[in-house]
Amino acid sequence: MKIEKYWVARRLEKVTARKADHRTPFQRDRARILHSASFRRLQSKTQIMGSRGSDFFRTRLTHSLEAAQIGSGITSQLRYKYPELCHTLLPDSDNLIESICLAHDIGHPPFGHGGEVALNYMMRNDGGFEGNGQTLRIVARLETFSESYGMNLTRRTLLGLMKYPQTLSKLHSQLTSDVPVNFRQLKSALWHPPKGLYDDDQDIIDWVLAPLSDADRSLFQQQSQPCNELEHAKTYYKSLDCSIMELADDIAYGIHDLEDAVVTQVISPNDFEQHVVNKLVLIDDIWLQSFCKGLTEKLFSHKHHLQKDVIGDLVNYLITAIELTDLNTSHNTTFNEPLLRYNATLPETSAQVLQIFKRFVFKFVIKQTSIQRKEYRGQQIVMELFEALSSDPIKLLPDSTAARWLHAKNNQQNHQRIITDYIAGMTDDYAMGLYQSLFHANSESGYRLS
């Protein structure tokens, strides 16, 4: 397919020309993501079960790899179902979608959502923190493939990573929760950030959205009206590529992450039968009715090939159901840009199936007391680190980070964001090690993360 030049453009136009390099722009994006330090660090960042204690648990890294594989499967299905339309919408290879899926969690801090809440709380007066916003910041500003433009990825890849294309200040609730007496009293439910991008990165946002007409940009960044003053606003729309990534992410979370909980016996067959199978059999779907017979027995079987079979069947059921939806028809929108006009979607029945699995994982895995306690511990560690590092940044930050902090402060920029960048880039293990080196009397410090 022919891709408009502005979608494969990079903010830094001068790109190193290497001898006999015949890669496509999206192949180069994929390579930069795979070879980045921030991608490698995902191997020691919590997905759901934690990154320590077992080499079986999925981490952010293995989750991202699985999402990329599922994203590739989705694009194959869409090309098969809509050959003419996909010829104009999707590149001939899967490198673009794989790149977006591989990078989609790069901005998540240590300790999962506990770390996200902690950083958002500590940044409550300085622009907030949100994992998706941090992802854009890392790939477009912080990574070291260029001096000031991060990985210097193509515009279309960056658009695909904009899951919520509006700034936090425009999405934030009108009322702010009361500040607790101390960190240990912080209720995480009151300090979840809105889902969006940083005001500090407005220049990046403007560049990515520059090819859009004023009407398309306004519609693309449209947001909901909250039901009350405590509720954050939400964005409505995302690009085609982002919609594929989001479905791949949801399937990996709802189906593959379930496998961790089954094999490690975090969930029981009775709970699964009651809260998943009993709901699935009520759905009017012939294949699903047949599939549910013996599903619990196979999933919890000690014969692991039976587990793999049902997991594979479920993933295939969802992937093959995905459709291309014209939002101008289905949602009465008026997008001119095809990448915004079309989204990958699940039909109502299949979407209901995925939602049942996601809710089960949320209720019986994520909300499990032991996991909530680990999340709380991580939340406390991140807040303590932020408080310590911000007390004397020049003294406590690594030299290169301290220099960035000082430059931002001297130029009247958001210097607290530099401390957040540093902490958000930590792995779970690194954060715990730094915490011990700062607060435990007998700890030796050998930690250095620029």
mmCIF file of N, CA and C in Angstrom, residues 23-74:
data_model
loop_
_atom_site.group_PDB
_atom_site.id
_atom_site.type_symbol
_atom_site.label_atom_id
_atom_site.label_comp_id
_atom_site.label_asym_id
_atom_site.label_seq_id
_atom_site.Cartn_x
_atom_site.Cartn_y
_atom_site.Cartn_z
ATOM 1 N N ARG A 23 15.328 -1.541 5.126
ATOM 2 C CA ARG A 23 14.165 -1.714 5.992
ATOM 3 C C ARG A 23 13.107 -0.642 5.729
ATOM 4 N N THR A 24 11.859 -1.004 6.005
ATOM 5 C CA THR A 24 10.774 -0.030 5.942
ATOM 6 C C THR A 24 10.826 0.852 7.187
ATOM 7 N N PRO A 25 10.137 2.011 7.174
ATOM 8 C CA PRO A 25 10.111 2.861 8.370
ATOM 9 C C PRO A 25 9.588 2.127 9.606
ATOM 10 N N PHE A 26 8.606 1.257 9.433
ATOM 11 C CA PHE A 26 8.027 0.573 10.591
ATOM 12 C C PHE A 26 8.930 -0.558 11.082
ATOM 13 N N GLN A 27 9.726 -1.138 10.192
ATOM 14 C CA GLN A 27 10.733 -2.097 10.639
ATOM 15 C C GLN A 27 11.760 -1.409 11.529
ATOM 16 N N ARG A 28 12.117 -0.195 11.166
ATOM 17 C CA ARG A 28 13.084 0.560 11.965
ATOM 18 C C ARG A 28 12.476 0.931 13.315
ATOM 19 N N ASP A 29 11.190 1.288 13.321
ATOM 20 C CA ASP A 29 10.522 1.578 14.597
ATOM 21 C C ASP A 29 10.561 0.364 15.512
ATOM 22 N N ARG A 30 10.219 -0.786 14.951
ATOM 23 C CA ARG A 30 10.182 -2.023 15.740
ATOM 24 C C ARG A 30 11.555 -2.335 16.320
ATOM 25 N N ALA A 31 12.593 -2.155 15.520
ATOM 26 C CA ALA A 31 13.954 -2.426 15.980
ATOM 27 C C ALA A 31 14.341 -1.486 17.117
ATOM 28 N N ARG A 32 13.993 -0.224 16.997
ATOM 29 C CA ARG A 32 14.347 0.740 18.043
ATOM 30 C C ARG A 32 13.659 0.406 19.362
ATOM 31 N N ILE A 33 12.414 -0.025 19.270
ATOM 32 C CA ILE A 33 11.683 -0.399 20.487
ATOM 33 C C ILE A 33 12.319 -1.625 21.132
ATOM 34 N N LEU A 34 12.569 -2.660 20.320
ATOM 35 C CA LEU A 34 13.145 -3.904 20.842
ATOM 36 C C LEU A 34 14.516 -3.687 21.470
ATOM 37 N N HIS A 35 15.295 -2.759 20.938
ATOM 38 C CA HIS A 35 16.662 -2.545 21.421
ATOM 39 C C HIS A 35 16.751 -1.443 22.483
ATOM 40 N N SER A 36 15.630 -0.933 22.931
ATOM 41 C CA SER A 36 15.652 0.161 23.915
ATOM 42 C C SER A 36 15.785 -0.368 25.334
ATOM 43 N N ALA A 37 16.396 0.435 26.194
ATOM 44 C CA ALA A 37 16.527 0.081 27.604
ATOM 45 C C ALA A 37 15.162 0.003 28.276
ATOM 46 N N SER A 38 14.255 0.906 27.899
ATOM 47 C CA SER A 38 12.934 0.922 28.535
ATOM 48 C C SER A 38 12.144 -0.340 28.212
ATOM 49 N N PHE A 39 12.352 -0.911 27.019
ATOM 50 C CA PHE A 39 11.678 -2.169 26.692
ATOM 51 C C PHE A 39 12.278 -3.315 27.499
ATOM 52 N N ARG A 40 13.590 -3.365 27.620
ATOM 53 C CA ARG A 40 14.233 -4.430 28.406
ATOM 54 C C ARG A 40 13.786 -4.402 29.852
ATOM 55 N N ARG A 41 13.585 -3.217 30.383
ATOM 56 C CA ARG A 41 13.199 -3.116 31.799
ATOM 57 C C ARG A 41 11.820 -3.708 32.085
ATOM 58 N N LEU A 42 11.022 -3.907 31.048
ATOM 59 C CA LEU A 42 9.705 -4.512 31.259
ATOM 60 C C LEU A 42 9.814 -5.928 31.804
ATOM 61 N N GLN A 43 10.979 -6.566 31.645
ATOM 62 C CA GLN A 43 11.144 -7.928 32.136
ATOM 63 C C GLN A 43 11.082 -7.996 33.661
ATOM 64 N N SER A 44 11.287 -6.872 34.316
ATOM 65 C CA SER A 44 11.245 -6.855 35.784
ATOM 66 C C SER A 44 10.219 -5.869 36.307
ATOM 67 N N LYS A 45 9.136 -5.704 35.535
ATOM 68 C CA LYS A 45 8.025 -4.869 35.994
ATOM 69 C C LYS A 45 6.778 -5.726 36.124
ATOM 70 N N THR A 46 6.012 -5.463 37.182
ATOM 71 C CA THR A 46 4.831 -6.254 37.498
ATOM 72 C C THR A 46 3.795 -6.184 36.386
ATOM 73 N N GLN A 47 3.259 -7.344 35.998
ATOM 74 C CA GLN A 47 2.067 -7.401 35.159
ATOM 75 C C GLN A 47 0.854 -7.534 36.085
ATOM 76 N N ILE A 48 0.607 -8.720 36.601
ATOM 77 C CA ILE A 48 -0.457 -8.901 37.598
ATOM 78 C C ILE A 48 0.093 -9.604 38.828
ATOM 79 N N MET A 49 0.708 -10.776 38.607
ATOM 80 C CA MET A 49 1.123 -11.623 39.717
ATOM 81 C C MET A 49 2.417 -11.163 40.370
ATOM 82 N N GLY A 50 3.132 -10.265 39.731
ATOM 83 C CA GLY A 50 4.394 -9.797 40.294
ATOM 84 C C GLY A 50 5.565 -10.324 39.494
ATOM 85 N N SER A 51 6.688 -9.632 39.550
ATOM 86 C CA SER A 51 7.863 -10.018 38.761
ATOM 87 C C SER A 51 8.851 -10.845 39.569
ATOM 88 N N ARG A 52 8.554 -11.098 40.836
ATOM 89 C CA ARG A 52 9.470 -11.851 41.699
ATOM 90 C C ARG A 52 8.808 -13.147 42.142
ATOM 91 N N GLY A 53 9.604 -14.094 42.559
ATOM 92 C CA GLY A 53 9.086 -15.286 43.211
ATOM 93 C C GLY A 53 8.800 -16.448 42.289
ATOM 94 N N SER A 54 8.703 -16.245 41.001
ATOM 95 C CA SER A 54 8.436 -17.338 40.072
ATOM 96 C C SER A 54 8.837 -16.922 38.668
ATOM 97 N N ASP A 55 9.454 -17.857 37.929
ATOM 98 C CA ASP A 55 9.795 -17.549 36.546
ATOM 99 C C ASP A 55 8.661 -17.905 35.603
ATOM 100 N N PHE A 56 7.516 -18.301 36.164
ATOM 101 C CA PHE A 56 6.360 -18.629 35.327
ATOM 102 C C PHE A 56 5.483 -17.407 35.080
ATOM 103 N N PHE A 57 5.378 -16.532 36.084
ATOM 104 C CA PHE A 57 4.480 -15.385 35.984
ATOM 105 C C PHE A 57 4.810 -14.535 34.771
ATOM 106 N N ARG A 58 3.774 -14.042 34.142
ATOM 107 C CA ARG A 58 3.965 -13.082 33.065
ATOM 108 C C ARG A 58 4.413 -11.746 33.658
ATOM 109 N N THR A 59 5.343 -11.110 32.984
ATOM 110 C CA THR A 59 5.777 -9.765 33.354
ATOM 111 C C THR A 59 5.240 -8.809 32.291
ATOM 112 N N ARG A 60 5.536 -7.531 32.448
ATOM 113 C CA ARG A 60 5.150 -6.566 31.415
ATOM 114 C C ARG A 60 5.801 -6.914 30.072
ATOM 115 N N LEU A 61 6.984 -7.510 30.122
ATOM 116 C CA LEU A 61 7.678 -7.853 28.884
ATOM 117 C C LEU A 61 6.969 -8.996 28.161
ATOM 118 N N THR A 62 6.726 -10.103 28.856
ATOM 119 C CA THR A 62 6.080 -11.235 28.184
ATOM 120 C C THR A 62 4.652 -10.889 27.773
ATOM 121 N N HIS A 63 3.979 -10.071 28.569
ATOM 122 C CA HIS A 63 2.645 -9.606 28.185
ATOM 123 C C HIS A 63 2.699 -8.812 26.882
ATOM 124 N N SER A 64 3.693 -7.936 26.764
ATOM 125 C CA SER A 64 3.819 -7.117 25.560
ATOM 126 C C SER A 64 4.145 -7.967 24.339
ATOM 127 N N LEU A 65 4.969 -8.987 24.519
ATOM 128 C CA LEU A 65 5.278 -9.903 23.419
ATOM 129 C C LEU A 65 4.032 -10.658 22.968
ATOM 130 N N GLU A 66 3.228 -11.097 23.929
ATOM 131 C CA GLU A 66 1.990 -11.795 23.591
ATOM 132 C C GLU A 66 1.001 -10.862 22.898
ATOM 133 N N ALA A 67 0.922 -9.628 23.383
ATOM 134 C CA ALA A 67 0.035 -8.652 22.736
ATOM 135 C C ALA A 67 0.462 -8.408 21.294
ATOM 136 N N ALA A 68 1.766 -8.344 21.051
ATOM 137 C CA ALA A 68 2.268 -8.126 19.691
ATOM 138 C C ALA A 68 1.893 -9.291 18.778
ATOM 139 N N GLN A 69 1.991 -10.503 19.303
ATOM 140 C CA GLN A 69 1.624 -11.673 18.503
ATOM 141 C C GLN A 69 0.132 -11.674 18.194
ATOM 142 N N ILE A 70 -0.680 -11.309 19.185
ATOM 143 C CA ILE A 70 -2.132 -11.244 18.974
ATOM 144 C C ILE A 70 -2.461 -10.121 17.992
ATOM 145 N N GLY A 71 -1.792 -8.991 18.125
ATOM 146 C CA GLY A 71 -2.008 -7.881 17.195
ATOM 147 C C GLY A 71 -1.714 -8.280 15.771
ATOM 148 N N SER A 72 -0.662 -9.074 15.580
ATOM 149 C CA SER A 72 -0.332 -9.578 14.251
ATOM 150 C C SER A 72 -1.436 -10.486 13.730
ATOM 151 N N GLY A 73 -1.989 -11.313 14.614
ATOM 152 C CA GLY A 73 -3.092 -12.188 14.223
ATOM 153 C C GLY A 73 -4.340 -11.410 13.835
ATOM 154 N N ILE A 74 -4.587 -10.312 14.541
ATOM 155 C CA ILE A 74 -5.755 -9.475 14.230
ATOM 156 C C ILE A 74 -5.622 -8.861 12.842
#
